[in-house]
Amino acid sequence: MNQLIQSLVDALSAGATLGLAALAIGLVFGVIRLANFAQGEIITASGYSIIFTWQLGWYVAIPIAILIGVILSLLMELGVFSRMRTATPATLLVASFGLSFLLQRVYELLFSNNVQTAPVAPELAQSVDVGGIRIQLLSVATIVIAGVLLFALIQFLNKSIWGLQLQAAAADFRTARLVGIPASRVIGLSFALSGILAAAVAFVSTVQTGAVGPTFGVPIVILALIGAVIGGIDKIYGALAGGFLVGFATSMLASWLPSDMSNFRDAYVFLLVIIVLIIRPSGLLVSGGTVRT
Amino acid sequence: MPSGDLGLVVRGLSVAYAGVPAVRGVDLDVPAGHAIGLIGPNGAGKSSTLLAIMGAIPHQGTVKVNGEDVDGLAPEKVVRRGISLVPEGRHVFAGLSVKDNLRLGGVGRRSQDGSADTLDYVLGLFPILAEFRDRQAGLLSGGQQQQLAIGRALMADPDILMLDEPSLGLSPTAVDTVFDALATIRSAGKAVLVVEQRAEFTVAFCERTYVLHDGTITLTLKPEDATNVDVLTKAYFG
Ligand SMILES: Nc1ncnc2c1ncn2[C@@H]1O[C@H](COP(=O)(O)OP(=O)(O)OP(=O)(O)O)[C@@H](O)[C@H]1O
Ligand SMILES: [Mg+2]
């Protein structure tokens, strides 16, 4: 019982982290059909920034990490993707792979192949006793951070005129432009938001590991991308839910698989993904196989 | 600006898809206070013409809105010169509420001043939109969605309103609602360009109706031709 609750809280927190990462991918995909693999390198950049600036205080480190995430995300759009507007989603994906590897090499040159370490928010890296059950404080914090961020984002998307423009562009880009929604503005907005989400993911991940290397964001983005696809990448909330599911399932498998099998954890996740995609090619949460025109 | 310039003037408009011509040198005049029809068989190039006017697809030729050249502008810029398109198939934002669809229509306004008045005007024209303002647009009936699509276009406060097959798939009463609204919009001094399949009805409604065939305007009809539209078009196309 005790262990079940612990692993449940951990799984909720892993789900929340990957949900945010997948949402970042889904926001951009919804607008320009780009599954941005280099989202991982935005997470890495924010991660480095947190490691290097943490001693200045969280109130300095976190805003800087957000700023770095947003700036790098916008630079990717301006420097690379905005020049590929007529490219197919497949071409865009390949370009984002290229960008991802390029940035990993840049990080290697700048910060070496070794991980950079710093104790980030060590007070979160402990367990607390809740009615006789030991719970990771970081897991609770992650769930709270993700919850607050999601609430704010949903308010923004549903209530503000900018958020509505983003939703309209994600639903029907041509019609959005016909009613006067500026393409460049909503695209920039989607990249900026995904940069903020990347910083949040970087924060909870650096607290967990205390170390960032050139490929820090890669495993996160792989699972997030899988989650986004499972949930239905072209629906903003589909991506979120899919990311959550993958994070949740991965974490649950890690705690409940017999230890000699836990090396194959990811294989089980991928098996699950393949089954889902065979049954529901357009995503779990998308009704039918709608084709965009 | 001389009043003769008000409205839409199109000269030599051509569109090709992957080198295959779809619209070949179309000229159109849509003066303020007039409703002009554009009819023709499937694939004649009607939608392509409207999309090209909005700058949504590559094209050649000149498009003047209220005397101002809009060639080479992106659709979101063209809207801000005072022309709106109600696209074929309505394309309301199905996941958003009626109210939010109308709010989004206001994004294309030249000035945010007076947007509350425009909203009142739209809700007066289509009272059903006020009644269902919080409903998800995708849950509306076809006729209601068409009213919403027109309302959304009007929220940009255009001088020229273009509609692509607004009667498609609508019940006869819903068609009446739409065309009653178009008559009101026309009498308010706006220029209306309406693409339709139903030839006789359109010719009767509009001051002038162009017949588009294979990307070329082959015939211009007056309201008095309405009763023998079939005869005229048959004589022309065999
Ligand atoms: N995106 C596109 N790519 C390639 N060809 C196209 C495209 N859109 C239209 N066409 C072709 O251009 C021609 C004109 O099409 P358009 O949609 O403008 O006709 P239309 O008069 O609106 O027809 P309908 O009455 O069926 O709506 C057709 O031959 C069509 O097949
Ligand atoms: Mg058409």
PDB file of C-alpha atoms in Angstrom, chain A residues 19 24 56 71 107 204 210 212 226 239 241:
ATOM      1  CA  GLY A  19       3.083  16.080 -20.310  1.00  0.00           C
ATOM      2  CA  ALA A  24       5.602  22.099 -25.878  1.00  0.00           C
ATOM      3  CA  LEU A  56      22.688  33.296  -7.448  1.00  0.00           C
ATOM      4  CA  ILE A  71      15.199  33.029 -26.800  1.00  0.00           C
ATOM      5  CA  TYR A 107      27.200  22.202 -26.062  1.00  0.00           C
ATOM      6  CA  VAL A 204      12.304  19.677 -12.403  1.00  0.00           C
ATOM      7  CA  GLY A 210      21.748  17.855 -10.350  1.00  0.00           C
ATOM      8  CA  VAL A 212      23.435  18.466 -17.148  1.00  0.00           C
ATOM      9  CA  ILE A 226       6.176   9.457 -28.461  1.00  0.00           C
ATOM     10  CA  ALA A 239      -0.222  15.845 -26.910  1.00  0.00           C
ATOM     11  CA  ALA A 241      -2.414  13.737 -22.301  1.00  0.00           C
TER      12      ALA A 241
END
